[in-house]
PDB file of C-alpha atoms and ligand atoms in Angstrom:
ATOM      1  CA  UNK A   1     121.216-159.446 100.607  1.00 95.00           C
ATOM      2  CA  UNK A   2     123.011-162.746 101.633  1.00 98.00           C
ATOM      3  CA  UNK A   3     126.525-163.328 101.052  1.00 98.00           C
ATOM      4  CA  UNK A   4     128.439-166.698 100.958  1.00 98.00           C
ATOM      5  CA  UNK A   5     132.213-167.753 101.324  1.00 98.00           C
ATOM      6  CA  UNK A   6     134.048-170.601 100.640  1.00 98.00           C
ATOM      7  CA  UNK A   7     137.423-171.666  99.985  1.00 98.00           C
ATOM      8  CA  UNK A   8     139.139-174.273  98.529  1.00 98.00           C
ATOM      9  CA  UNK A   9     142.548-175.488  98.700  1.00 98.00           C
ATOM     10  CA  UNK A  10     144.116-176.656  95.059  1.00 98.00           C
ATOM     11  CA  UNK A  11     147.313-179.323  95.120  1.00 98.00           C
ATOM     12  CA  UNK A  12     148.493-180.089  91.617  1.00 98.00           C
ATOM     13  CA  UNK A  13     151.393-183.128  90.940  1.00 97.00           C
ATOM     14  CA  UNK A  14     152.608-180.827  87.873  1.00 97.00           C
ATOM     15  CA  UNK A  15     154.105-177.543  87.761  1.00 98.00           C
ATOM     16  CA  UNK A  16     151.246-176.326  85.555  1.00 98.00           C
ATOM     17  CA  UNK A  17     147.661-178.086  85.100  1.00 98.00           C
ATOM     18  CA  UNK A  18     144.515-176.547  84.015  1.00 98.00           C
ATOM     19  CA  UNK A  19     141.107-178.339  86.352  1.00 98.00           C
ATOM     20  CA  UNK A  20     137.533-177.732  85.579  1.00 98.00           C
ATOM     21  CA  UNK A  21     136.269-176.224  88.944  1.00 98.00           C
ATOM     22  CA  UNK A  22     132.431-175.499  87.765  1.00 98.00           C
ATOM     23  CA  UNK A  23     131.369-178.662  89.747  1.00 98.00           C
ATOM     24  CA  UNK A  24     132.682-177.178  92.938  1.00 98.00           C
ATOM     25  CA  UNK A  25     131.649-173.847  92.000  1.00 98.00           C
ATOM     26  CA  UNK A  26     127.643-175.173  91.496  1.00 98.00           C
ATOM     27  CA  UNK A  27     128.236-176.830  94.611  1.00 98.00           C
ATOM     28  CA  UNK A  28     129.338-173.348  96.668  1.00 98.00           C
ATOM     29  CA  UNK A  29     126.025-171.925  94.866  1.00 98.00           C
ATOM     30  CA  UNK A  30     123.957-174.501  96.100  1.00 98.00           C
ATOM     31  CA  UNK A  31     125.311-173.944  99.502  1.00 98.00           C
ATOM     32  CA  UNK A  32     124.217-170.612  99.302  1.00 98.00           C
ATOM     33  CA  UNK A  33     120.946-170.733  98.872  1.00 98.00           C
ATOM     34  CA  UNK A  34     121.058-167.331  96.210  1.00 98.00           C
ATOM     35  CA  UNK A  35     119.133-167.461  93.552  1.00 98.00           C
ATOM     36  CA  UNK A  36     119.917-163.977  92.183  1.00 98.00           C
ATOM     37  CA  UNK A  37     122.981-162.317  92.536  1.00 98.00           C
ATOM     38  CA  UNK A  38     126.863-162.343  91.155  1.00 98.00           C
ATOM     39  CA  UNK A  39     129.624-165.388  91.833  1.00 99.00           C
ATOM     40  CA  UNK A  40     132.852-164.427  91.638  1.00 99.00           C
ATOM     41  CA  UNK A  41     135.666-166.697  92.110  1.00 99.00           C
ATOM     42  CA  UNK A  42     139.306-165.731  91.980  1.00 98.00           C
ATOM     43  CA  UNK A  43     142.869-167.497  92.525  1.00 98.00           C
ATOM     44  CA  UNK A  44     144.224-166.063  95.517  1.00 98.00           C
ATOM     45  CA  UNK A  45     147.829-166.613  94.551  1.00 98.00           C
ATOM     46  CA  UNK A  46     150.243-164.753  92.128  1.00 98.00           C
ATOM     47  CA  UNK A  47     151.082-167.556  89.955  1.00 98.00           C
ATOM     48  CA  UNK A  48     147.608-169.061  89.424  1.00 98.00           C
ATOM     49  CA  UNK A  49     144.596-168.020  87.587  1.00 98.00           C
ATOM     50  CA  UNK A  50     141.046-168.540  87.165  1.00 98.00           C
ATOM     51  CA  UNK A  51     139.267-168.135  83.828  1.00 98.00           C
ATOM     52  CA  UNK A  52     136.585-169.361  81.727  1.00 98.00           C
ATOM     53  CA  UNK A  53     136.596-171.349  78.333  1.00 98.00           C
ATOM     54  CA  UNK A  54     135.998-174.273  76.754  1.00 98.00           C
ATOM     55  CA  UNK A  55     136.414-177.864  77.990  1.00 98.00           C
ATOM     56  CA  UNK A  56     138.265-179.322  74.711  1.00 98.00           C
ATOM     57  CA  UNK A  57     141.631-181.353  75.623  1.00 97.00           C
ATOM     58  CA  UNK A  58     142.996-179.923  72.554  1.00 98.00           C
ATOM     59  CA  UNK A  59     142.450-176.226  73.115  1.00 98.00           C
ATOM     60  CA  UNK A  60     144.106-176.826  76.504  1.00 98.00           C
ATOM     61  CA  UNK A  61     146.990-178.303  74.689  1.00 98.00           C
ATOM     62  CA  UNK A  62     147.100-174.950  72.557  1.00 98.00           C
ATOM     63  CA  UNK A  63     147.231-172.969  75.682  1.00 98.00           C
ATOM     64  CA  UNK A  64     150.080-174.722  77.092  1.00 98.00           C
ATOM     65  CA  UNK A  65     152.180-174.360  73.763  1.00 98.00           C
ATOM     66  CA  UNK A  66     151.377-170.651  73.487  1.00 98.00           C
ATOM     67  CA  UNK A  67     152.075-169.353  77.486  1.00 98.00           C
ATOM     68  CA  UNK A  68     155.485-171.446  76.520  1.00 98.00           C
ATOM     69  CA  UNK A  69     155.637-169.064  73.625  1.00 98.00           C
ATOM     70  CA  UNK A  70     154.951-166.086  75.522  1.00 98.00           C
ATOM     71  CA  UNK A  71     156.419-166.767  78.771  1.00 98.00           C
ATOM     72  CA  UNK A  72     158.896-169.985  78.474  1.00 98.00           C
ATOM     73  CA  UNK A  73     159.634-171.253  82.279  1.00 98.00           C
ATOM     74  CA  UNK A  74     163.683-171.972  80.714  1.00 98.00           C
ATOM     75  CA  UNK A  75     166.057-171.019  81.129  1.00 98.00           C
ATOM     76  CA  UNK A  76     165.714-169.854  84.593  1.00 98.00           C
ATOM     77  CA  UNK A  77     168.349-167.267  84.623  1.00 97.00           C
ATOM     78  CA  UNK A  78     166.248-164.951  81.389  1.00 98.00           C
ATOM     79  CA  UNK A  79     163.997-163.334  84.344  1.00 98.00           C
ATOM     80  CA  UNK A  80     165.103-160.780  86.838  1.00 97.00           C
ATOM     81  CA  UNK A  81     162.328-162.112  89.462  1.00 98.00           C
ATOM     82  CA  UNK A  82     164.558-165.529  89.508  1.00 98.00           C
ATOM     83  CA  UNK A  83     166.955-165.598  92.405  1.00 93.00           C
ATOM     84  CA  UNK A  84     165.478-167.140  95.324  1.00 91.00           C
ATOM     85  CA  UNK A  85     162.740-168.300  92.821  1.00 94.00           C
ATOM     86  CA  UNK A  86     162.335-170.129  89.890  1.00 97.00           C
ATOM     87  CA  UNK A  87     158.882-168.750  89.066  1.00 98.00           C
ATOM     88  CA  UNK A  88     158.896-165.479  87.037  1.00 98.00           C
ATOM     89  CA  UNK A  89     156.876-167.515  84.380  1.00 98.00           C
ATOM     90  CA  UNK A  90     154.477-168.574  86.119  1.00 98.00           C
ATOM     91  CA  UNK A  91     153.904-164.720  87.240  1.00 98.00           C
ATOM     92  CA  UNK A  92     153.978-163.445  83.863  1.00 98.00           C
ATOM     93  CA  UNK A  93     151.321-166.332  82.999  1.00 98.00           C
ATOM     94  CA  UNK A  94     148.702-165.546  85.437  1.00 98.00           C
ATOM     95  CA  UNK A  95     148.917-162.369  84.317  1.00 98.00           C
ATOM     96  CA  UNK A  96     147.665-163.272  80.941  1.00 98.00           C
ATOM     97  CA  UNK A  97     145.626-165.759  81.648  1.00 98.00           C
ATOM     98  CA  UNK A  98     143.511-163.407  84.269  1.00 98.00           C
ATOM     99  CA  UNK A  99     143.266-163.171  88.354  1.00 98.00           C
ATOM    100  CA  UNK A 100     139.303-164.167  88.416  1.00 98.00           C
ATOM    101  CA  UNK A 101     135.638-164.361  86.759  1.00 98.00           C
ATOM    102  CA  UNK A 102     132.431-163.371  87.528  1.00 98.00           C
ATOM    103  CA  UNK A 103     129.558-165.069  86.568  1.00 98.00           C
ATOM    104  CA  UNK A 104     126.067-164.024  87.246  1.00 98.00           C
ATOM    105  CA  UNK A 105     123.725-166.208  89.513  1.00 98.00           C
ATOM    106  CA  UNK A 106     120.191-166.944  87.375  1.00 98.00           C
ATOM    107  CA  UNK A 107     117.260-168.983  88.994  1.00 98.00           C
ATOM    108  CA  UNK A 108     119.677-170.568  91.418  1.00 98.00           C
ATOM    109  CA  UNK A 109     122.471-171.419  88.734  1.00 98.00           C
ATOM    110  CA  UNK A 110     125.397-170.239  87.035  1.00 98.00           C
ATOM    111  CA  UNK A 111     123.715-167.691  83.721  1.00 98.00           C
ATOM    112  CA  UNK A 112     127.045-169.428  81.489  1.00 98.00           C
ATOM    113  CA  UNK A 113     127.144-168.603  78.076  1.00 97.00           C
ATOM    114  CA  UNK A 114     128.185-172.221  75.334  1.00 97.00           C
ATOM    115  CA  UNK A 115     130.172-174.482  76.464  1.00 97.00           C
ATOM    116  CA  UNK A 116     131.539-171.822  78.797  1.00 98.00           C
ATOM    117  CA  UNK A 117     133.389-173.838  82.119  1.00 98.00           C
ATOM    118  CA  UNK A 118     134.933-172.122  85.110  1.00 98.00           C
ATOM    119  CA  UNK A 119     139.227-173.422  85.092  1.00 98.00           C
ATOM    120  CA  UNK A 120     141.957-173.209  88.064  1.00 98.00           C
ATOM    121  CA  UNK A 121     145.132-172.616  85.541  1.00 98.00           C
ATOM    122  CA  UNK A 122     147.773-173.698  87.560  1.00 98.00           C
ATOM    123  CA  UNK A 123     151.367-172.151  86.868  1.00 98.00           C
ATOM    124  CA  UNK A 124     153.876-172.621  89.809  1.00 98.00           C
ATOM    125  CA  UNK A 125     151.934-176.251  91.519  1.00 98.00           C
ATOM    126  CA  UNK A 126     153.318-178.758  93.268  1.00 98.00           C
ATOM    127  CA  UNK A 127     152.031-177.079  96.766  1.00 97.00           C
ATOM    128  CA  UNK A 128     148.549-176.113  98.440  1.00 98.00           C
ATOM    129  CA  UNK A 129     147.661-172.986  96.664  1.00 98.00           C
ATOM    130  CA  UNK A 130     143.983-171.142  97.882  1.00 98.00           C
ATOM    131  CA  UNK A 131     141.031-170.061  95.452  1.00 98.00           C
ATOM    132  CA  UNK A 132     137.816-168.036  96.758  1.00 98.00           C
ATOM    133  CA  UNK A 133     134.475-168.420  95.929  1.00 99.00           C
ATOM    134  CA  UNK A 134     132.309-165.447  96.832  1.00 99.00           C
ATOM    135  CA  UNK A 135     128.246-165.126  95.860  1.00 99.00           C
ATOM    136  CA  UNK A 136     126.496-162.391  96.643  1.00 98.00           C
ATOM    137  CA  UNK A 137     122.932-161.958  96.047  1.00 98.00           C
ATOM    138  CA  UNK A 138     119.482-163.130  97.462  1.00 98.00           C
TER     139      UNK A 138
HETATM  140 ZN1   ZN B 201     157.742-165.410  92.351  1.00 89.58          ZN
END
């Protein structure tokens, strides 16, 4: 069994932005040389996710409106975690939105279901924040 690991480093100018990754994702696979086998690829911070959906400009519009719903990042003072930080929000977000995905590795490519598309959901940016690719397989 091979196994392959990459890393890339995500800077966003907002304090929340959701980026199609699946291009560099394909590219880590192709790096890899596995043709069979599992990807998984996970945010390795607290107040970021990764997670798969649809592409739509719209839908990501929907999700911003309803993490405001759930989790609004005002006022501030509403969250115990804010003291030194200003974040609990963006905590409570990643949360919903999920830490990773895993998506099996068919033929040499990413087995997605429609319109399926791998996303960095961003919650607390403005700073170099890590995400891990790892594909395992042969
Ligand atoms: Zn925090």
């Amino acid at each position: 069994m091979k196994s392959y690991r990459k890393e890339l480093t995500m800077q966003t100018a907002g304090r929340r932005e959701l980026i199609n990754i699946t291009p560099q994702v394909e590219q880590a696979l192709a790096e890899s040389g596995i043709r069979e086998g599992l990807c998984l690829v996970n945010a390795m911070h607290i107040t970021a996710s990764v997670f798969i959906n649809d592409d739509e400009s719209g839908l990501h519009h929907d999700f911003e409106v309803w993490l405001e719903k759930l989790a609004p990042e005002k006022p501030y003072d509403q969250y115990r975690h804010n003291g030194y930080e200003d974040n609990a929000d963006a905590h409570l977000k990643r949360t919903i939105m999920g830490r990773e995905v895993v998506v099996a590795v068919t033929e040499g490519r990413l087995d997605f279901g429609p319109w399926e598309q791998i996303f960095y959901g961003e919650f607390d940016g403005k700073r170099p924040k890590r995400l891990l690719i790892k594909i395992i397989g042969d």
